[in-house]
Amino acid sequence: MMKRVILLLLCSIALCILPAAATGACAHRGDQKNAPENTLPAFVSAVEKGAHQIEFDVYFTADKRLVIIHDDTVDRTTNGKGKVNKLTFEEIRALDAGSWFDERFSGTKVPTLEETLEVIPPKIQCNVHLKNSPGVAEATAKVVANMERLEQCFLACSVEQIAEARAVVPAIRVCNMSRQNNDRDAYITLTIDKKAEYIQLHKNQGIKHLDKDVEKLHAHHVTANFFGAQNKRLIRKLADAKIDYILTDDLDLCLRVLADYGVTPVK
């Protein structure tokens, strides 16, 4: 009997000293501070540095190919001009998506969704932000399922896109992006009601009582991402609030700060 009591006490002590769930670093559009955003070099760099999650944006071309680019035009991040959904895949692939950032990346192409998933190992989560629609949610969900990445990827999208994706791949995981710019309470309520596995809280919503909101989300099995942390002070506050993943444009800084919390890069 005494041995059993001692064992229970030891187990209780062990549970008390176990570290809380760690906050991870999400490379927003890849390691965009050191390579052109949303390109394979940016994703490979984020992988090599040990990002816990990588975010990227998916667009349909005119001929319904899924490419990785943030804007609705190619003007800012390539040497071309025009709307993504008005250009064919062949036209977009002919563009240089690297020279604007640095001549070292001259000749870098706009990648496909398949190419992107190939360079990101399954141990790193993929935050797949869907852009133009309709159709992109269905097509993306099918690629994720066909490549057997359902455990690795989730789709960051509107409630309409959630329905579209789940209609063809019921097991697809999603991050609700509808009403993200509204007050945090309404956003959280909608996310829980839609049974989304993820939410992406926004810096513009503020961080007052954030720890309580994260606790509520975790109670409903919702993983909490946070967009827009580029300085040490905010990153520390997010880690203290137990945010699950911090979307950052400065992966190096985020990893350095999280190291103080015992967070190690993915190896």
PDB file of C-alpha atoms in Angstrom:
ATOM      1  CA  MET A   1       0.000   0.000   0.000  1.00  0.00           C
ATOM      2  CA  MET A   2       2.784   2.411   0.961  1.00  0.00           C
ATOM      3  CA  LYS A   3       4.608   1.707  -2.305  1.00  0.00           C
ATOM      4  CA  ARG A   4       1.439   2.549  -4.210  1.00  0.00           C
ATOM      5  CA  VAL A   5       1.040   5.858  -2.369  1.00  0.00           C
ATOM      6  CA  ILE A   6       4.677   6.765  -3.048  1.00  0.00           C
ATOM      7  CA  LEU A   7       4.251   5.887  -6.724  1.00  0.00           C
ATOM      8  CA  LEU A   8       1.157   8.085  -6.988  1.00  0.00           C
ATOM      9  CA  LEU A   9       2.987  10.977  -5.337  1.00  0.00           C
ATOM     10  CA  LEU A  10       5.902  10.625  -7.711  1.00  0.00           C
ATOM     11  CA  CYS A  11       3.554  10.602 -10.689  1.00  0.00           C
ATOM     12  CA  SER A  12       1.838  13.744  -9.399  1.00  0.00           C
ATOM     13  CA  ILE A  13       5.166  15.521  -9.004  1.00  0.00           C
ATOM     14  CA  ALA A  14       6.221  14.477 -12.498  1.00  0.00           C
ATOM     15  CA  LEU A  15       2.993  15.853 -13.973  1.00  0.00           C
ATOM     16  CA  CYS A  16       3.560  19.157 -12.191  1.00  0.00           C
ATOM     17  CA  ILE A  17       7.020  19.658 -13.627  1.00  0.00           C
ATOM     18  CA  LEU A  18       6.230  18.633 -17.190  1.00  0.00           C
ATOM     19  CA  PRO A  19       6.569  21.658 -19.500  1.00  0.00           C
ATOM     20  CA  ALA A  20       3.433  23.190 -20.975  1.00  0.00           C
ATOM     21  CA  ALA A  21       2.678  22.615 -24.630  1.00  0.00           C
ATOM     22  CA  ALA A  22       5.327  24.526 -26.553  1.00  0.00           C
ATOM     23  CA  THR A  23       4.679  27.345 -28.978  1.00  0.00           C
ATOM     24  CA  GLY A  24       5.991  26.756 -32.488  1.00  0.00           C
ATOM     25  CA  ALA A  25       7.327  29.094 -35.166  1.00  0.00           C
ATOM     26  CA  CYS A  26       5.452  29.327 -38.474  1.00  0.00           C
ATOM     27  CA  ALA A  27       7.452  30.669 -41.427  1.00  0.00           C
ATOM     28  CA  HIS A  28       4.975  33.019 -43.117  1.00  0.00           C
ATOM     29  CA  ARG A  29       5.374  32.497 -46.891  1.00  0.00           C
ATOM     30  CA  GLY A  30       8.509  30.530 -46.041  1.00  0.00           C
ATOM     31  CA  ASP A  31      11.735  32.092 -44.794  1.00  0.00           C
ATOM     32  CA  GLN A  32      10.809  35.289 -46.593  1.00  0.00           C
ATOM     33  CA  LYS A  33      13.405  37.462 -44.876  1.00  0.00           C
ATOM     34  CA  ASN A  34      16.195  35.459 -46.499  1.00  0.00           C
ATOM     35  CA  ALA A  35      14.654  34.205 -49.762  1.00  0.00           C
ATOM     36  CA  PRO A  36      11.865  35.303 -52.139  1.00  0.00           C
ATOM     37  CA  GLU A  37       8.506  34.648 -50.532  1.00  0.00           C
ATOM     38  CA  ASN A  38       6.395  31.655 -51.562  1.00  0.00           C
ATOM     39  CA  THR A  39       9.201  30.006 -53.537  1.00  0.00           C
ATOM     40  CA  LEU A  40      11.000  26.706 -53.113  1.00  0.00           C
ATOM     41  CA  PRO A  41      14.185  28.421 -51.837  1.00  0.00           C
ATOM     42  CA  ALA A  42      12.137  30.104 -49.101  1.00  0.00           C
ATOM     43  CA  PHE A  43      10.506  26.814 -48.117  1.00  0.00           C
ATOM     44  CA  VAL A  44      13.760  24.855 -48.177  1.00  0.00           C
ATOM     45  CA  SER A  45      15.431  27.505 -46.007  1.00  0.00           C
ATOM     46  CA  ALA A  46      12.571  27.314 -43.482  1.00  0.00           C
ATOM     47  CA  VAL A  47      12.861  23.527 -43.413  1.00  0.00           C
ATOM     48  CA  GLU A  48      16.611  23.667 -42.883  1.00  0.00           C
ATOM     49  CA  LYS A  49      16.206  26.129 -40.006  1.00  0.00           C
ATOM     50  CA  GLY A  50      13.632  23.920 -38.311  1.00  0.00           C
ATOM     51  CA  ALA A  51      10.351  25.836 -38.660  1.00  0.00           C
ATOM     52  CA  HIS A  52       7.512  23.983 -36.960  1.00  0.00           C
ATOM     53  CA  GLN A  53       4.962  25.154 -39.495  1.00  0.00           C
ATOM     54  CA  ILE A  54       5.208  26.787 -42.933  1.00  0.00           C
ATOM     55  CA  GLU A  55       2.491  28.983 -44.423  1.00  0.00           C
ATOM     56  CA  PHE A  56       1.985  29.494 -48.160  1.00  0.00           C
ATOM     57  CA  ASP A  57      -0.725  30.766 -50.514  1.00  0.00           C
ATOM     58  CA  VAL A  58      -2.502  28.804 -53.247  1.00  0.00           C
ATOM     59  CA  TYR A  59      -4.012  30.312 -56.404  1.00  0.00           C
ATOM     60  CA  PHE A  60      -5.693  28.890 -59.485  1.00  0.00           C
ATOM     61  CA  THR A  61      -4.208  29.830 -62.851  1.00  0.00           C
ATOM     62  CA  ALA A  62      -6.419  30.460 -65.874  1.00  0.00           C
ATOM     63  CA  ASP A  63      -6.110  26.783 -66.818  1.00  0.00           C
ATOM     64  CA  LYS A  64      -6.845  25.566 -63.252  1.00  0.00           C
ATOM     65  CA  ARG A  65      -3.351  24.723 -62.073  1.00  0.00           C
ATOM     66  CA  LEU A  66      -2.538  25.298 -58.413  1.00  0.00           C
ATOM     67  CA  VAL A  67       0.416  27.638 -57.947  1.00  0.00           C
ATOM     68  CA  ILE A  68       1.959  29.255 -54.871  1.00  0.00           C
ATOM     69  CA  ILE A  69       1.728  33.049 -54.874  1.00  0.00           C
ATOM     70  CA  HIS A  70       0.230  35.587 -52.485  1.00  0.00           C
ATOM     71  CA  ASP A  71      -1.071  38.466 -54.616  1.00  0.00           C
ATOM     72  CA  ASP A  72      -3.841  38.289 -57.177  1.00  0.00           C
ATOM     73  CA  THR A  73      -1.327  39.573 -59.742  1.00  0.00           C
ATOM     74  CA  VAL A  74       2.229  38.509 -60.582  1.00  0.00           C
ATOM     75  CA  ASP A  75       3.422  42.136 -60.665  1.00  0.00           C
ATOM     76  CA  ARG A  76       5.091  42.423 -57.240  1.00  0.00           C
ATOM     77  CA  THR A  77       6.910  39.105 -56.969  1.00  0.00           C
ATOM     78  CA  THR A  78       7.867  38.308 -60.570  1.00  0.00           C
ATOM     79  CA  ASN A  79       9.178  40.123 -63.633  1.00  0.00           C
ATOM     80  CA  GLY A  80       5.775  39.829 -65.296  1.00  0.00           C
ATOM     81  CA  LYS A  81       2.426  41.570 -65.176  1.00  0.00           C
ATOM     82  CA  GLY A  82      -1.155  40.417 -65.053  1.00  0.00           C
ATOM     83  CA  LYS A  83      -3.691  38.649 -62.874  1.00  0.00           C
ATOM     84  CA  VAL A  84      -2.837  35.125 -61.762  1.00  0.00           C
ATOM     85  CA  ASN A  85      -6.247  33.757 -62.756  1.00  0.00           C
ATOM     86  CA  LYS A  86      -5.929  35.274 -66.232  1.00  0.00           C
ATOM     87  CA  LEU A  87      -2.519  33.766 -66.981  1.00  0.00           C
ATOM     88  CA  THR A  88      -1.938  30.153 -67.951  1.00  0.00           C
ATOM     89  CA  PHE A  89       0.384  27.897 -65.996  1.00  0.00           C
ATOM     90  CA  GLU A  90       2.882  27.988 -68.858  1.00  0.00           C
ATOM     91  CA  GLU A  91       2.865  31.797 -68.867  1.00  0.00           C
ATOM     92  CA  ILE A  92       3.422  31.987 -65.113  1.00  0.00           C
ATOM     93  CA  ARG A  93       6.191  29.384 -65.172  1.00  0.00           C
ATOM     94  CA  ALA A  94       8.057  31.453 -67.735  1.00  0.00           C
ATOM     95  CA  LEU A  95       8.398  34.294 -65.218  1.00  0.00           C
ATOM     96  CA  ASP A  96      11.319  35.000 -62.883  1.00  0.00           C
ATOM     97  CA  ALA A  97      10.090  34.956 -59.272  1.00  0.00           C
ATOM     98  CA  GLY A  98      13.467  35.510 -57.627  1.00  0.00           C
ATOM     99  CA  SER A  99      15.417  38.416 -59.126  1.00  0.00           C
ATOM    100  CA  TRP A 100      13.191  41.046 -57.491  1.00  0.00           C
ATOM    101  CA  PHE A 101      14.469  39.819 -54.122  1.00  0.00           C
ATOM    102  CA  ASP A 102      18.124  39.263 -54.996  1.00  0.00           C
ATOM    103  CA  GLU A 103      20.051  38.353 -58.146  1.00  0.00           C
ATOM    104  CA  ARG A 104      21.208  35.184 -56.360  1.00  0.00           C
ATOM    105  CA  PHE A 105      17.695  33.866 -56.888  1.00  0.00           C
ATOM    106  CA  SER A 106      17.511  34.733 -60.565  1.00  0.00           C
ATOM    107  CA  GLY A 107      15.512  32.162 -62.498  1.00  0.00           C
ATOM    108  CA  THR A 108      13.457  30.980 -59.520  1.00  0.00           C
ATOM    109  CA  LYS A 109      10.024  29.826 -60.669  1.00  0.00           C
ATOM    110  CA  VAL A 110       6.565  30.187 -59.164  1.00  0.00           C
ATOM    111  CA  PRO A 111       6.110  26.706 -57.653  1.00  0.00           C
ATOM    112  CA  THR A 112       3.152  24.359 -57.834  1.00  0.00           C
ATOM    113  CA  LEU A 113       1.368  23.009 -54.765  1.00  0.00           C
ATOM    114  CA  GLU A 114       2.776  19.556 -55.463  1.00  0.00           C
ATOM    115  CA  GLU A 115       6.359  20.846 -55.692  1.00  0.00           C
ATOM    116  CA  THR A 116       5.919  22.725 -52.433  1.00  0.00           C
ATOM    117  CA  LEU A 117       4.659  19.694 -50.527  1.00  0.00           C
ATOM    118  CA  GLU A 118       7.524  17.636 -51.918  1.00  0.00           C
ATOM    119  CA  VAL A 119      10.163  19.896 -50.302  1.00  0.00           C
ATOM    120  CA  ILE A 120       8.412  20.170 -46.921  1.00  0.00           C
ATOM    121  CA  PRO A 121       8.817  16.938 -44.931  1.00  0.00           C
ATOM    122  CA  PRO A 122       5.748  15.510 -43.148  1.00  0.00           C
ATOM    123  CA  LYS A 123       7.172  16.407 -39.718  1.00  0.00           C
ATOM    124  CA  ILE A 124       6.559  20.113 -40.488  1.00  0.00           C
ATOM    125  CA  GLN A 125       2.963  21.355 -40.600  1.00  0.00           C
ATOM    126  CA  CYS A 126       1.713  23.064 -43.747  1.00  0.00           C
ATOM    127  CA  ASN A 127      -0.582  26.056 -43.345  1.00  0.00           C
ATOM    128  CA  VAL A 128      -2.194  26.112 -46.796  1.00  0.00           C
ATOM    129  CA  HIS A 129      -3.870  29.487 -47.332  1.00  0.00           C
ATOM    130  CA  LEU A 130      -6.447  29.313 -50.115  1.00  0.00           C
ATOM    131  CA  LYS A 131      -6.931  32.369 -52.293  1.00  0.00           C
ATOM    132  CA  ASN A 132      -9.220  32.652 -55.345  1.00  0.00           C
ATOM    133  CA  SER A 133     -12.321  30.513 -55.644  1.00  0.00           C
ATOM    134  CA  PRO A 134     -14.593  28.682 -56.368  1.00  0.00           C
ATOM    135  CA  GLY A 135     -12.849  25.419 -57.067  1.00  0.00           C
ATOM    136  CA  VAL A 136      -9.475  25.997 -55.427  1.00  0.00           C
ATOM    137  CA  ALA A 137     -10.607  24.443 -52.126  1.00  0.00           C
ATOM    138  CA  GLU A 138     -11.807  21.260 -53.808  1.00  0.00           C
ATOM    139  CA  ALA A 139      -8.695  20.982 -55.967  1.00  0.00           C
ATOM    140  CA  THR A 140      -6.311  21.634 -53.070  1.00  0.00           C
ATOM    141  CA  ALA A 141      -8.046  19.154 -50.781  1.00  0.00           C
ATOM    142  CA  LYS A 142      -7.734  16.477 -53.461  1.00  0.00           C
ATOM    143  CA  VAL A 143      -4.000  17.110 -53.902  1.00  0.00           C
ATOM    144  CA  VAL A 144      -3.409  16.936 -50.145  1.00  0.00           C
ATOM    145  CA  ALA A 145      -5.333  13.666 -49.936  1.00  0.00           C
ATOM    146  CA  ASN A 146      -3.710  12.134 -53.026  1.00  0.00           C
ATOM    147  CA  MET A 147      -0.240  12.971 -51.706  1.00  0.00           C
ATOM    148  CA  GLU A 148      -1.196  11.428 -48.341  1.00  0.00           C
ATOM    149  CA  ARG A 149      -0.565  14.670 -46.432  1.00  0.00           C
ATOM    150  CA  LEU A 150      -3.846  14.879 -44.509  1.00  0.00           C
ATOM    151  CA  GLU A 151      -2.031  14.666 -41.181  1.00  0.00           C
ATOM    152  CA  GLN A 152       0.456  17.344 -42.202  1.00  0.00           C
ATOM    153  CA  CYS A 153      -1.685  19.967 -43.931  1.00  0.00           C
ATOM    154  CA  PHE A 154      -4.650  22.122 -43.072  1.00  0.00           C
ATOM    155  CA  LEU A 155      -6.481  24.600 -45.280  1.00  0.00           C
ATOM    156  CA  ALA A 156      -6.743  28.214 -44.101  1.00  0.00           C
ATOM    157  CA  CYS A 157      -9.911  29.391 -45.816  1.00  0.00           C
ATOM    158  CA  SER A 158     -13.399  30.862 -45.638  1.00  0.00           C
ATOM    159  CA  VAL A 159     -16.412  28.965 -44.301  1.00  0.00           C
ATOM    160  CA  GLU A 160     -17.614  28.571 -47.905  1.00  0.00           C
ATOM    161  CA  GLN A 161     -14.289  26.989 -48.860  1.00  0.00           C
ATOM    162  CA  ILE A 162     -14.425  24.759 -45.777  1.00  0.00           C
ATOM    163  CA  ALA A 163     -17.721  23.329 -47.044  1.00  0.00           C
ATOM    164  CA  GLU A 164     -16.313  22.927 -50.556  1.00  0.00           C
ATOM    165  CA  ALA A 165     -13.212  21.083 -49.336  1.00  0.00           C
ATOM    166  CA  ARG A 166     -15.049  18.842 -46.870  1.00  0.00           C
ATOM    167  CA  ALA A 167     -17.543  17.838 -49.568  1.00  0.00           C
ATOM    168  CA  VAL A 168     -14.785  16.015 -51.466  1.00  0.00           C
ATOM    169  CA  VAL A 169     -12.364  15.179 -48.630  1.00  0.00           C
ATOM    170  CA  PRO A 170     -14.309  14.936 -45.339  1.00  0.00           C
ATOM    171  CA  ALA A 171     -11.112  14.293 -43.371  1.00  0.00           C
ATOM    172  CA  ILE A 172      -9.408  17.510 -44.490  1.00  0.00           C
ATOM    173  CA  ARG A 173      -8.394  19.743 -41.584  1.00  0.00           C
ATOM    174  CA  VAL A 174      -9.242  23.427 -41.776  1.00  0.00           C
ATOM    175  CA  CYS A 175      -8.467  26.814 -40.276  1.00  0.00           C
ATOM    176  CA  ASN A 176     -11.416  29.197 -40.329  1.00  0.00           C
ATOM    177  CA  MET A 177     -10.473  32.557 -41.868  1.00  0.00           C
ATOM    178  CA  SER A 178     -13.986  34.035 -42.121  1.00  0.00           C
ATOM    179  CA  ARG A 179     -14.598  37.032 -39.835  1.00  0.00           C
ATOM    180  CA  GLN A 180     -10.916  37.141 -38.946  1.00  0.00           C
ATOM    181  CA  ASN A 181     -11.046  40.930 -39.001  1.00  0.00           C
ATOM    182  CA  ASN A 182     -14.062  41.077 -36.691  1.00  0.00           C
ATOM    183  CA  ASP A 183     -13.874  41.090 -32.920  1.00  0.00           C
ATOM    184  CA  ARG A 184     -12.099  38.071 -31.483  1.00  0.00           C
ATOM    185  CA  ASP A 185     -15.121  36.704 -29.594  1.00  0.00           C
ATOM    186  CA  ALA A 186     -17.245  36.456 -32.743  1.00  0.00           C
ATOM    187  CA  TYR A 187     -14.371  34.915 -34.668  1.00  0.00           C
ATOM    188  CA  ILE A 188     -13.752  32.299 -31.998  1.00  0.00           C
ATOM    189  CA  THR A 189     -17.448  31.446 -31.728  1.00  0.00           C
ATOM    190  CA  LEU A 190     -17.780  30.935 -35.485  1.00  0.00           C
ATOM    191  CA  THR A 191     -14.637  28.807 -35.580  1.00  0.00           C
ATOM    192  CA  ILE A 192     -15.908  26.524 -32.830  1.00  0.00           C
ATOM    193  CA  ASP A 193     -19.384  26.309 -34.404  1.00  0.00           C
ATOM    194  CA  LYS A 194     -17.855  25.269 -37.741  1.00  0.00           C
ATOM    195  CA  LYS A 195     -15.773  22.615 -35.979  1.00  0.00           C
ATOM    196  CA  ALA A 196     -12.580  23.948 -37.512  1.00  0.00           C
ATOM    197  CA  GLU A 197      -9.404  22.376 -36.190  1.00  0.00           C
ATOM    198  CA  TYR A 198      -7.460  25.666 -36.381  1.00  0.00           C
ATOM    199  CA  ILE A 199      -7.981  29.387 -35.967  1.00  0.00           C
ATOM    200  CA  GLN A 200      -5.687  32.228 -37.031  1.00  0.00           C
ATOM    201  CA  LEU A 201      -5.934  35.067 -34.541  1.00  0.00           C
ATOM    202  CA  HIS A 202      -4.792  38.432 -35.867  1.00  0.00           C
ATOM    203  CA  LYS A 203      -2.579  41.106 -34.340  1.00  0.00           C
ATOM    204  CA  ASN A 204      -5.229  43.726 -35.163  1.00  0.00           C
ATOM    205  CA  GLN A 205      -7.585  42.054 -32.687  1.00  0.00           C
ATOM    206  CA  GLY A 206      -5.167  42.855 -29.880  1.00  0.00           C
ATOM    207  CA  ILE A 207      -3.918  40.480 -27.207  1.00  0.00           C
ATOM    208  CA  LYS A 208      -5.941  41.492 -24.147  1.00  0.00           C
ATOM    209  CA  HIS A 209      -7.137  38.361 -22.304  1.00  0.00           C
ATOM    210  CA  LEU A 210      -5.530  36.272 -25.034  1.00  0.00           C
ATOM    211  CA  ASP A 211      -4.554  33.549 -22.567  1.00  0.00           C
ATOM    212  CA  LYS A 212      -8.200  33.028 -21.621  1.00  0.00           C
ATOM    213  CA  ASP A 213      -9.262  32.828 -25.266  1.00  0.00           C
ATOM    214  CA  VAL A 214      -6.517  30.315 -26.037  1.00  0.00           C
ATOM    215  CA  GLU A 215      -7.637  28.243 -23.067  1.00  0.00           C
ATOM    216  CA  LYS A 216     -11.201  28.264 -24.438  1.00  0.00           C
ATOM    217  CA  LEU A 217     -10.005  27.267 -27.904  1.00  0.00           C
ATOM    218  CA  HIS A 218      -7.932  24.415 -26.524  1.00  0.00           C
ATOM    219  CA  ALA A 219     -10.938  23.198 -24.526  1.00  0.00           C
ATOM    220  CA  HIS A 220     -12.741  22.859 -27.876  1.00  0.00           C
ATOM    221  CA  HIS A 221      -9.725  21.164 -29.472  1.00  0.00           C
ATOM    222  CA  VAL A 222      -8.894  24.151 -31.682  1.00  0.00           C
ATOM    223  CA  THR A 223      -5.229  24.864 -32.420  1.00  0.00           C
ATOM    224  CA  ALA A 224      -4.468  28.584 -32.096  1.00  0.00           C
ATOM    225  CA  ASN A 225      -2.272  30.275 -34.700  1.00  0.00           C
ATOM    226  CA  PHE A 226      -1.437  33.977 -34.437  1.00  0.00           C
ATOM    227  CA  PHE A 227      -0.601  36.201 -37.385  1.00  0.00           C
ATOM    228  CA  GLY A 228       1.785  39.135 -37.270  1.00  0.00           C
ATOM    229  CA  ALA A 229       4.606  38.832 -34.728  1.00  0.00           C
ATOM    230  CA  GLN A 230       7.852  40.489 -35.794  1.00  0.00           C
ATOM    231  CA  ASN A 231       9.327  41.623 -32.468  1.00  0.00           C
ATOM    232  CA  LYS A 232      10.633  39.954 -29.317  1.00  0.00           C
ATOM    233  CA  ARG A 233       8.111  41.501 -26.954  1.00  0.00           C
ATOM    234  CA  LEU A 234       5.059  40.265 -28.854  1.00  0.00           C
ATOM    235  CA  ILE A 235       6.549  36.832 -29.480  1.00  0.00           C
ATOM    236  CA  ARG A 236       7.141  36.438 -25.737  1.00  0.00           C
ATOM    237  CA  LYS A 237       3.589  37.509 -24.929  1.00  0.00           C
ATOM    238  CA  LEU A 238       2.229  34.969 -27.406  1.00  0.00           C
ATOM    239  CA  ALA A 239       4.365  32.198 -25.969  1.00  0.00           C
ATOM    240  CA  ASP A 240       3.213  33.141 -22.453  1.00  0.00           C
ATOM    241  CA  ALA A 241      -0.409  32.963 -23.656  1.00  0.00           C
ATOM    242  CA  LYS A 242       0.296  29.449 -25.016  1.00  0.00           C
ATOM    243  CA  ILE A 243      -0.433  30.286 -28.650  1.00  0.00           C
ATOM    244  CA  ASP A 244       0.338  27.108 -30.620  1.00  0.00           C
ATOM    245  CA  TYR A 245       2.004  28.620 -33.706  1.00  0.00           C
ATOM    246  CA  ILE A 246       3.272  32.138 -34.361  1.00  0.00           C
ATOM    247  CA  LEU A 247       3.181  33.280 -37.996  1.00  0.00           C
ATOM    248  CA  THR A 248       6.226  35.470 -38.513  1.00  0.00           C
ATOM    249  CA  ASP A 249       8.129  37.141 -41.331  1.00  0.00           C
ATOM    250  CA  ASP A 250      11.319  36.830 -39.254  1.00  0.00           C
ATOM    251  CA  LEU A 251      11.831  33.132 -38.653  1.00  0.00           C
ATOM    252  CA  ASP A 252      15.328  33.558 -37.216  1.00  0.00           C
ATOM    253  CA  LEU A 253      14.122  35.974 -34.541  1.00  0.00           C
ATOM    254  CA  CYS A 254      11.111  33.859 -33.641  1.00  0.00           C
ATOM    255  CA  LEU A 255      13.205  30.720 -33.206  1.00  0.00           C
ATOM    256  CA  ARG A 256      15.737  32.608 -31.055  1.00  0.00           C
ATOM    257  CA  VAL A 257      13.040  33.934 -28.734  1.00  0.00           C
ATOM    258  CA  LEU A 258      11.254  30.593 -28.467  1.00  0.00           C
ATOM    259  CA  ALA A 259      14.554  28.933 -27.574  1.00  0.00           C
ATOM    260  CA  ASP A 260      14.284  30.767 -24.235  1.00  0.00           C
ATOM    261  CA  TYR A 261      11.119  28.720 -23.646  1.00  0.00           C
ATOM    262  CA  GLY A 262      12.884  25.464 -24.369  1.00  0.00           C
ATOM    263  CA  VAL A 263      11.499  25.215 -27.897  1.00  0.00           C
ATOM    264  CA  THR A 264      13.891  23.474 -30.278  1.00  0.00           C
ATOM    265  CA  PRO A 265      13.785  23.618 -34.083  1.00  0.00           C
ATOM    266  CA  VAL A 266      12.401  20.667 -36.008  1.00  0.00           C
ATOM    267  CA  LYS A 267      15.215  18.291 -36.980  1.00  0.00           C
TER     268      LYS A 267
END
